[in-house]
Every structure is written in structure tokens, then in C-alpha cells.
Amino acid sequence: SYVLTQPPSVSVAPGKTARITCGGNNIATKSVHWYQQKPGQAPVLVIFFDSDRPSGIPERFSASNSGNTATLTVSRVEAGDEADYYCQVWDSSGDPWVFGGGTKLAVL
Amino acid sequence: QVQLVQSGAEVKKPGASVKVSCKVSGHTLTELFVHWVRQAPGEGLEWMGGFHPEDGETIYAQKLRGRVTMTEDTSTDTAYMTLSSLRSADTAMYYCATEAAGKFDYWGQGTLVTVSS
């Protein structure tokens, strides 16, 4: 099965830029989706098809996908961005829908 | 706007089965692909199963095959997930979510299933 690797945690000061990576073999050939999950809440889709934002998601959330790494970027980080973030892809081998292990974004 | 409302929390004994429901509104169930994702306490998201358009059938995660069944009642726009032979490792929050083009657009609020003797 396809494996997605995320760092367990990322810390950033308010107003700064946070970057959360998602590693996978030739991940650039896949569409990567990102979810935000705040404590006690269901996940919310924040980025789809590598870099598109659903309506209602602030422009501060952006993403890219190249080589073996996809990256979610949160600009001008706010306290309310503190959450767990998960990347996800669809793969034709093994279990098709695959999630990364998740990254806890801590706002200092 | 699609909304998914799930049934309430469950406490089950090891070896029992649990059936979780997911009521869809805003669209009919026939227009949507409902999948199930679970999350053990303090852990990440785990895909459990859902409709696979290319296969034309519902498929299940390899580790759950034989224990999980996903069904739908289109007359009530309700999807169901049944997990049998429960064990403590199945204690988790269970989410239904709509799938489109490989992503999960809308999520239910979650149903906590606790397996304890």
C-alpha cells in the first residue's frame, strides 16, 4: 500500500508562516488533499487537487506538490489555525484511499 | 449543501457488533458516495471502506475485510456501517464522509464506539 509520511508536529509563532510536509513516492503524480481537524471536531477539507481551496477556506491556506513531497502552507498563522492536519491521496494499489499520519500545528 | 448526521454513541462488549447510521440531507443518497473513516483515541484517520466507482462496488480496507459491512437505504437516504466481532482496538470515533474524485468533501459529526467488558 502507498505510504504518506508527515512530521508529528510543527510549531510556529503567530503571524508567521507554517509549512507542513507530506512525503510519498512520486507523490507529484497524485492529487493530494488536505484536511484540518480541530479538537473534538470532524475533519474539514481545506485543500483539494494539490492546491485548490474549497469556498470558505481563507487564502492564507495554500499548497503545492512536487517530486516526493507535497506541502501545505499556512500564512500569517492565527491561534485558530492550531489543529491537526492530514494529507490524503487516492492510489490504485492496496487500500485506495490513504491518509498521512497527521501533523499537529502548534501556535506558540 | 450536503449534511451528514450520525447516530449516537455506543458502548459494546468484546465480540458484539455495532451498527452506525449516517443520515444524508441536501442531496439524495443516490447522488453521493458515502465512505467511512475511523479514528482511534489520539491516533490518525483510517479509511474503512466505501463505494469504488471503477470497481462498481463497495470495497473495504484490507484489515477490516470479513468484519465490516456498509449498506444503504435509499428510501430514507441513510447509510449504515456494521462492524462485527468487536475488540478493544475498535474503540474509536467513526465518521461517515462523502467522497468525490478521490477526496472527502463533507463529514458527519462522528459516532464514538467504545468496546469494553
PDB file of C-alpha atoms in Angstrom:
ATOM      1  CA  SER A   1       0.000   0.000   0.000  1.00  0.00           C
ATOM      2  CA  TYR A   2       1.013   3.583  -0.629  1.00  0.00           C
ATOM      3  CA  VAL A   3       2.526   5.346   2.388  1.00  0.00           C
ATOM      4  CA  LEU A   4       2.283   9.040   3.267  1.00  0.00           C
ATOM      5  CA  THR A   5       4.728  10.425   5.831  1.00  0.00           C
ATOM      6  CA  GLN A   6       4.083  13.603   7.846  1.00  0.00           C
ATOM      7  CA  PRO A   7       6.064  15.158  10.696  1.00  0.00           C
ATOM      8  CA  PRO A   8       4.271  14.634  14.023  1.00  0.00           C
ATOM      9  CA  SER A   9       4.350  18.307  14.909  1.00  0.00           C
ATOM     10  CA  VAL A  10       5.152  21.763  13.603  1.00  0.00           C
ATOM     11  CA  SER A  11       5.389  24.880  15.767  1.00  0.00           C
ATOM     12  CA  VAL A  12       5.063  28.461  14.594  1.00  0.00           C
ATOM     13  CA  ALA A  13       4.647  31.899  16.134  1.00  0.00           C
ATOM     14  CA  PRO A  14       1.512  33.906  15.393  1.00  0.00           C
ATOM     15  CA  GLY A  15       1.797  35.912  12.194  1.00  0.00           C
ATOM     16  CA  LYS A  16       4.496  33.665  10.771  1.00  0.00           C
ATOM     17  CA  THR A  17       4.306  31.012   8.065  1.00  0.00           C
ATOM     18  CA  ALA A  18       3.849  27.309   8.798  1.00  0.00           C
ATOM     19  CA  ARG A  19       4.775  24.604   6.321  1.00  0.00           C
ATOM     20  CA  ILE A  20       3.574  21.033   6.763  1.00  0.00           C
ATOM     21  CA  THR A  21       5.054  18.371   4.529  1.00  0.00           C
ATOM     22  CA  CYS A  22       3.622  15.104   3.245  1.00  0.00           C
ATOM     23  CA  GLY A  23       6.092  12.664   1.735  1.00  0.00           C
ATOM     24  CA  GLY A  24       5.286   9.849  -0.663  1.00  0.00           C
ATOM     25  CA  ASN A  25       6.916   8.015  -3.541  1.00  0.00           C
ATOM     26  CA  ASN A  26       6.420  10.176  -6.660  1.00  0.00           C
ATOM     27  CA  ILE A  27       3.589  11.966  -4.880  1.00  0.00           C
ATOM     28  CA  ALA A  28       3.691  14.609  -7.612  1.00  0.00           C
ATOM     29  CA  THR A  29       1.875  12.102  -9.854  1.00  0.00           C
ATOM     30  CA  LYS A  30      -1.083  12.034  -7.471  1.00  0.00           C
ATOM     31  CA  SER A  31      -3.717  14.527  -6.384  1.00  0.00           C
ATOM     32  CA  VAL A  32      -3.161  15.488  -2.761  1.00  0.00           C
ATOM     33  CA  HIS A  33      -5.927  16.638  -0.462  1.00  0.00           C
ATOM     34  CA  TRP A  34      -5.503  18.280   2.956  1.00  0.00           C
ATOM     35  CA  TYR A  35      -7.814  18.245   5.983  1.00  0.00           C
ATOM     36  CA  GLN A  36      -7.849  20.325   9.138  1.00  0.00           C
ATOM     37  CA  GLN A  37      -9.141  18.734  12.335  1.00  0.00           C
ATOM     38  CA  LYS A  38      -9.628  20.792  15.469  1.00  0.00           C
ATOM     39  CA  PRO A  39     -10.002  19.062  18.852  1.00  0.00           C
ATOM     40  CA  GLY A  40     -13.359  17.362  19.249  1.00  0.00           C
ATOM     41  CA  GLN A  41     -14.424  18.140  15.681  1.00  0.00           C
ATOM     42  CA  ALA A  42     -14.711  16.260  12.418  1.00  0.00           C
ATOM     43  CA  PRO A  43     -12.078  16.874   9.734  1.00  0.00           C
ATOM     44  CA  VAL A  44     -12.630  19.688   7.245  1.00  0.00           C
ATOM     45  CA  LEU A  45     -11.289  19.727   3.687  1.00  0.00           C
ATOM     46  CA  VAL A  46      -9.013  22.773   3.291  1.00  0.00           C
ATOM     47  CA  ILE A  47      -7.135  21.953   0.059  1.00  0.00           C
ATOM     48  CA  PHE A  48      -8.050  19.606  -2.787  1.00  0.00           C
ATOM     49  CA  PHE A  49      -6.384  18.610  -6.061  1.00  0.00           C
ATOM     50  CA  ASP A  50      -2.958  19.704  -4.756  1.00  0.00           C
ATOM     51  CA  SER A  51      -3.703  23.423  -4.427  1.00  0.00           C
ATOM     52  CA  ASP A  52      -7.397  24.294  -4.781  1.00  0.00           C
ATOM     53  CA  ARG A  53      -9.315  25.791  -1.871  1.00  0.00           C
ATOM     54  CA  PRO A  54     -12.972  24.999  -1.132  1.00  0.00           C
ATOM     55  CA  SER A  55     -15.208  28.017  -0.736  1.00  0.00           C
ATOM     56  CA  GLY A  56     -14.922  29.493   2.731  1.00  0.00           C
ATOM     57  CA  ILE A  57     -11.301  28.486   3.282  1.00  0.00           C
ATOM     58  CA  PRO A  58      -9.067  31.558   3.751  1.00  0.00           C
ATOM     59  CA  GLU A  59      -6.471  32.411   1.119  1.00  0.00           C
ATOM     60  CA  ARG A  60      -3.871  32.048   3.862  1.00  0.00           C
ATOM     61  CA  PHE A  61      -4.072  28.310   3.175  1.00  0.00           C
ATOM     62  CA  SER A  62      -2.136  27.214   0.105  1.00  0.00           C
ATOM     63  CA  ALA A  63      -0.363  24.079  -1.032  1.00  0.00           C
ATOM     64  CA  SER A  64       1.980  22.627  -3.608  1.00  0.00           C
ATOM     65  CA  ASN A  65       3.044  19.203  -4.803  1.00  0.00           C
ATOM     66  CA  SER A  66       6.360  18.314  -6.401  1.00  0.00           C
ATOM     67  CA  GLY A  67       8.675  15.326  -6.604  1.00  0.00           C
ATOM     68  CA  ASN A  68       8.238  13.223  -3.483  1.00  0.00           C
ATOM     69  CA  THR A  69       6.808  15.956  -1.254  1.00  0.00           C
ATOM     70  CA  ALA A  70       3.536  17.830  -1.005  1.00  0.00           C
ATOM     71  CA  THR A  71       3.448  20.905   1.230  1.00  0.00           C
ATOM     72  CA  LEU A  72       0.623  22.717   2.976  1.00  0.00           C
ATOM     73  CA  THR A  73       1.462  26.348   3.746  1.00  0.00           C
ATOM     74  CA  VAL A  74      -0.413  28.429   6.273  1.00  0.00           C
ATOM     75  CA  SER A  75       0.495  32.105   6.043  1.00  0.00           C
ATOM     76  CA  ARG A  76       0.011  34.720   8.770  1.00  0.00           C
ATOM     77  CA  VAL A  77      -0.790  31.968  11.236  1.00  0.00           C
ATOM     78  CA  GLU A  78      -3.521  32.667  13.791  1.00  0.00           C
ATOM     79  CA  ALA A  79      -4.280  30.970  17.092  1.00  0.00           C
ATOM     80  CA  GLY A  80      -7.377  29.488  15.482  1.00  0.00           C
ATOM     81  CA  ASP A  81      -5.230  27.558  12.997  1.00  0.00           C
ATOM     82  CA  GLU A  82      -3.990  25.302  15.784  1.00  0.00           C
ATOM     83  CA  ALA A  83      -5.177  21.852  14.734  1.00  0.00           C
ATOM     84  CA  ASP A  84      -4.151  18.503  13.314  1.00  0.00           C
ATOM     85  CA  TYR A  85      -3.592  18.460   9.566  1.00  0.00           C
ATOM     86  CA  TYR A  86      -3.802  15.349   7.399  1.00  0.00           C
ATOM     87  CA  CYS A  87      -2.790  14.782   3.802  1.00  0.00           C
ATOM     88  CA  GLN A  88      -4.635  12.186   1.716  1.00  0.00           C
ATOM     89  CA  VAL A  89      -4.338  10.642  -1.735  1.00  0.00           C
ATOM     90  CA  TRP A  90      -6.038   8.028  -3.854  1.00  0.00           C
ATOM     91  CA  ASP A  91      -3.813   5.177  -5.002  1.00  0.00           C
ATOM     92  CA  SER A  92      -4.566   2.248  -7.280  1.00  0.00           C
ATOM     93  CA  SER A  93      -2.689  -0.299  -5.127  1.00  0.00           C
ATOM     94  CA  GLY A  94      -3.742  -1.708  -1.781  1.00  0.00           C
ATOM     95  CA  ASP A  95      -6.310   0.341   0.100  1.00  0.00           C
ATOM     96  CA  PRO A  96      -7.127   3.106  -2.406  1.00  0.00           C
ATOM     97  CA  TRP A  97      -7.838   5.969  -0.020  1.00  0.00           C
ATOM     98  CA  VAL A  98      -4.759   6.714   2.079  1.00  0.00           C
ATOM     99  CA  PHE A  99      -4.172   9.252   4.868  1.00  0.00           C
ATOM    100  CA  GLY A 100      -0.912  10.534   6.231  1.00  0.00           C
ATOM    101  CA  GLY A 101      -0.293  10.118   9.941  1.00  0.00           C
ATOM    102  CA  GLY A 102      -1.197  13.723  10.679  1.00  0.00           C
ATOM    103  CA  THR A 103       0.729  16.783  11.867  1.00  0.00           C
ATOM    104  CA  LYS A 104      -0.150  18.811  14.952  1.00  0.00           C
ATOM    105  CA  LEU A 105       0.264  22.515  14.251  1.00  0.00           C
ATOM    106  CA  ALA A 106       1.058  24.344  17.464  1.00  0.00           C
ATOM    107  CA  VAL A 107       0.811  28.122  17.576  1.00  0.00           C
ATOM    108  CA  LEU A 108       3.325  29.408  20.110  1.00  0.00           C
TER     109      LEU A 108
ATOM    110  CA  GLN B   1     -25.162  21.926   0.960  1.00  0.00           C
ATOM    111  CA  VAL B   2     -24.781  18.305   1.988  1.00  0.00           C
ATOM    112  CA  GLN B   3     -25.250  17.450   5.659  1.00  0.00           C
ATOM    113  CA  LEU B   4     -24.483  14.151   7.323  1.00  0.00           C
ATOM    114  CA  VAL B   5     -25.966  13.362  10.737  1.00  0.00           C
ATOM    115  CA  GLN B   6     -24.778  10.245  12.529  1.00  0.00           C
ATOM    116  CA  SER B   7     -26.330   8.130  15.257  1.00  0.00           C
ATOM    117  CA  GLY B   8     -25.323   8.439  18.887  1.00  0.00           C
ATOM    118  CA  ALA B   9     -22.509   6.936  20.905  1.00  0.00           C
ATOM    119  CA  GLU B  10     -22.415   3.195  21.536  1.00  0.00           C
ATOM    120  CA  VAL B  11     -20.858   1.004  24.218  1.00  0.00           C
ATOM    121  CA  LYS B  12     -20.375  -2.619  23.243  1.00  0.00           C
ATOM    122  CA  LYS B  13     -18.796  -5.713  24.770  1.00  0.00           C
ATOM    123  CA  PRO B  14     -15.981  -7.576  23.026  1.00  0.00           C
ATOM    124  CA  GLY B  15     -17.323  -9.946  20.400  1.00  0.00           C
ATOM    125  CA  ALA B  16     -20.502  -7.948  19.806  1.00  0.00           C
ATOM    126  CA  SER B  17     -21.497  -5.996  16.684  1.00  0.00           C
ATOM    127  CA  VAL B  18     -22.291  -2.318  16.231  1.00  0.00           C
ATOM    128  CA  LYS B  19     -24.332  -0.584  13.527  1.00  0.00           C
ATOM    129  CA  VAL B  20     -23.789   3.130  12.966  1.00  0.00           C
ATOM    130  CA  SER B  21     -26.103   5.204  10.799  1.00  0.00           C
ATOM    131  CA  CYS B  22     -25.455   8.300   8.690  1.00  0.00           C
ATOM    132  CA  LYS B  23     -28.470  10.299   7.525  1.00  0.00           C
ATOM    133  CA  VAL B  24     -27.868  12.426   4.427  1.00  0.00           C
ATOM    134  CA  SER B  25     -29.685  15.653   3.589  1.00  0.00           C
ATOM    135  CA  GLY B  26     -29.230  18.308   0.950  1.00  0.00           C
ATOM    136  CA  HIS B  27     -28.806  15.640  -1.692  1.00  0.00           C
ATOM    137  CA  THR B  28     -30.186  12.155  -2.160  1.00  0.00           C
ATOM    138  CA  LEU B  29     -28.020   9.204  -1.274  1.00  0.00           C
ATOM    139  CA  THR B  30     -28.144   8.011  -4.881  1.00  0.00           C
ATOM    140  CA  GLU B  31     -26.204  11.130  -5.895  1.00  0.00           C
ATOM    141  CA  LEU B  32     -23.430  10.560  -3.374  1.00  0.00           C
ATOM    142  CA  PHE B  33     -20.703   8.078  -2.480  1.00  0.00           C
ATOM    143  CA  VAL B  34     -20.600   7.614   1.296  1.00  0.00           C
ATOM    144  CA  HIS B  35     -17.410   6.289   2.860  1.00  0.00           C
ATOM    145  CA  TRP B  36     -16.446   5.532   6.434  1.00  0.00           C
ATOM    146  CA  VAL B  37     -13.321   6.686   8.269  1.00  0.00           C
ATOM    147  CA  ARG B  38     -12.388   5.942  11.862  1.00  0.00           C
ATOM    148  CA  GLN B  39     -10.035   7.494  14.389  1.00  0.00           C
ATOM    149  CA  ALA B  40      -8.812   5.713  17.492  1.00  0.00           C
ATOM    150  CA  PRO B  41      -8.215   7.919  20.548  1.00  0.00           C
ATOM    151  CA  GLY B  42      -5.123  10.072  19.996  1.00  0.00           C
ATOM    152  CA  GLU B  43      -4.490   8.482  16.604  1.00  0.00           C
ATOM    153  CA  GLY B  44      -4.833   9.446  12.943  1.00  0.00           C
ATOM    154  CA  LEU B  45      -7.523   8.911  10.352  1.00  0.00           C
ATOM    155  CA  GLU B  46      -8.061   5.424   8.955  1.00  0.00           C
ATOM    156  CA  TRP B  47     -10.125   4.760   5.828  1.00  0.00           C
ATOM    157  CA  MET B  48     -12.519   1.848   6.361  1.00  0.00           C
ATOM    158  CA  GLY B  49     -14.361   1.478   3.087  1.00  0.00           C
ATOM    159  CA  GLY B  50     -16.776   2.907   0.568  1.00  0.00           C
ATOM    160  CA  PHE B  51     -18.037   2.764  -2.992  1.00  0.00           C
ATOM    161  CA  HIS B  52     -15.309   2.359  -5.608  1.00  0.00           C
ATOM    162  CA  PRO B  53     -16.577   3.811  -8.918  1.00  0.00           C
ATOM    163  CA  GLU B  54     -14.062   1.936 -11.073  1.00  0.00           C
ATOM    164  CA  ASP B  55     -14.977  -1.402  -9.497  1.00  0.00           C
ATOM    165  CA  GLY B  56     -18.653  -0.513  -9.330  1.00  0.00           C
ATOM    166  CA  GLU B  57     -18.938  -1.901  -5.820  1.00  0.00           C
ATOM    167  CA  THR B  58     -18.268  -1.150  -2.183  1.00  0.00           C
ATOM    168  CA  ILE B  59     -14.762  -2.099  -1.112  1.00  0.00           C
ATOM    169  CA  TYR B  60     -13.296  -2.425   2.369  1.00  0.00           C
ATOM    170  CA  ALA B  61      -9.915  -1.819   3.956  1.00  0.00           C
ATOM    171  CA  GLN B  62      -7.872  -4.992   3.911  1.00  0.00           C
ATOM    172  CA  LYS B  63      -7.530  -5.172   7.700  1.00  0.00           C
ATOM    173  CA  LEU B  64     -11.305  -4.996   8.202  1.00  0.00           C
ATOM    174  CA  ARG B  65     -12.492  -7.359   5.461  1.00  0.00           C
ATOM    175  CA  GLY B  66     -14.782 -10.012   6.835  1.00  0.00           C
ATOM    176  CA  ARG B  67     -15.819  -7.863   9.821  1.00  0.00           C
ATOM    177  CA  VAL B  68     -17.227  -4.722   8.211  1.00  0.00           C
ATOM    178  CA  THR B  69     -20.303  -4.229   6.040  1.00  0.00           C
ATOM    179  CA  MET B  70     -21.565  -0.973   4.542  1.00  0.00           C
ATOM    180  CA  THR B  71     -25.132  -0.691   3.337  1.00  0.00           C
ATOM    181  CA  GLU B  72     -27.566   1.989   2.240  1.00  0.00           C
ATOM    182  CA  ASP B  73     -31.299   2.604   2.464  1.00  0.00           C
ATOM    183  CA  THR B  74     -32.100   4.952  -0.400  1.00  0.00           C
ATOM    184  CA  SER B  75     -35.707   5.279   0.751  1.00  0.00           C
ATOM    185  CA  THR B  76     -34.507   7.141   3.841  1.00  0.00           C
ATOM    186  CA  ASP B  77     -31.197   8.482   2.466  1.00  0.00           C
ATOM    187  CA  THR B  78     -29.360   6.696   5.259  1.00  0.00           C
ATOM    188  CA  ALA B  79     -26.043   4.852   5.070  1.00  0.00           C
ATOM    189  CA  TYR B  80     -25.029   2.228   7.599  1.00  0.00           C
ATOM    190  CA  MET B  81     -21.755   0.725   8.780  1.00  0.00           C
ATOM    191  CA  THR B  82     -21.782  -2.534  10.707  1.00  0.00           C
ATOM    192  CA  LEU B  83     -18.638  -3.800  12.423  1.00  0.00           C
ATOM    193  CA  SER B  84     -18.708  -7.254  13.988  1.00  0.00           C
ATOM    194  CA  SER B  85     -16.510  -9.289  16.350  1.00  0.00           C
ATOM    195  CA  LEU B  86     -15.599  -6.100  18.163  1.00  0.00           C
ATOM    196  CA  ARG B  87     -12.357  -5.870  20.113  1.00  0.00           C
ATOM    197  CA  SER B  88     -10.872  -3.138  22.274  1.00  0.00           C
ATOM    198  CA  ALA B  89      -8.778  -1.909  19.321  1.00  0.00           C
ATOM    199  CA  ASP B  90     -12.036  -0.972  17.581  1.00  0.00           C
ATOM    200  CA  THR B  91     -12.712   1.727  20.176  1.00  0.00           C
ATOM    201  CA  ALA B  92     -12.750   4.846  18.037  1.00  0.00           C
ATOM    202  CA  MET B  93     -14.696   7.747  16.610  1.00  0.00           C
ATOM    203  CA  TYR B  94     -16.387   6.617  13.420  1.00  0.00           C
ATOM    204  CA  TYR B  95     -17.098   9.169  10.684  1.00  0.00           C
ATOM    205  CA  CYS B  96     -19.121   8.947   7.502  1.00  0.00           C
ATOM    206  CA  ALA B  97     -17.999  11.222   4.681  1.00  0.00           C
ATOM    207  CA  THR B  98     -18.967  11.871   1.079  1.00  0.00           C
ATOM    208  CA  GLU B  99     -16.349  11.016  -1.495  1.00  0.00           C
ATOM    209  CA  ALA B 100     -15.913  12.681  -4.870  1.00  0.00           C
ATOM    210  CA  ALA B 101     -12.911  12.485  -7.225  1.00  0.00           C
ATOM    211  CA  GLY B 102     -10.761  10.910  -4.546  1.00  0.00           C
ATOM    212  CA  LYS B 103     -11.401  13.434  -1.765  1.00  0.00           C
ATOM    213  CA  PHE B 104     -13.791  13.621   1.166  1.00  0.00           C
ATOM    214  CA  ASP B 105     -15.903  16.736   0.887  1.00  0.00           C
ATOM    215  CA  TYR B 106     -18.442  16.508   3.688  1.00  0.00           C
ATOM    216  CA  TRP B 107     -18.190  14.731   7.022  1.00  0.00           C
ATOM    217  CA  GLY B 108     -20.626  13.606   9.675  1.00  0.00           C
ATOM    218  CA  GLN B 109     -20.136  14.714  13.269  1.00  0.00           C
ATOM    219  CA  GLY B 110     -18.763  11.324  14.287  1.00  0.00           C
ATOM    220  CA  THR B 111     -20.028   8.452  16.427  1.00  0.00           C
ATOM    221  CA  LEU B 112     -17.967   7.237  19.362  1.00  0.00           C
ATOM    222  CA  VAL B 113     -17.910   3.468  19.694  1.00  0.00           C
ATOM    223  CA  THR B 114     -16.428   2.138  22.913  1.00  0.00           C
ATOM    224  CA  VAL B 115     -15.624  -1.553  23.255  1.00  0.00           C
ATOM    225  CA  SER B 116     -15.261  -2.589  26.862  1.00  0.00           C
ATOM    226  CA  SER B 117     -16.040  -5.587  29.010  1.00  0.00           C
TER     227      SER B 117
END
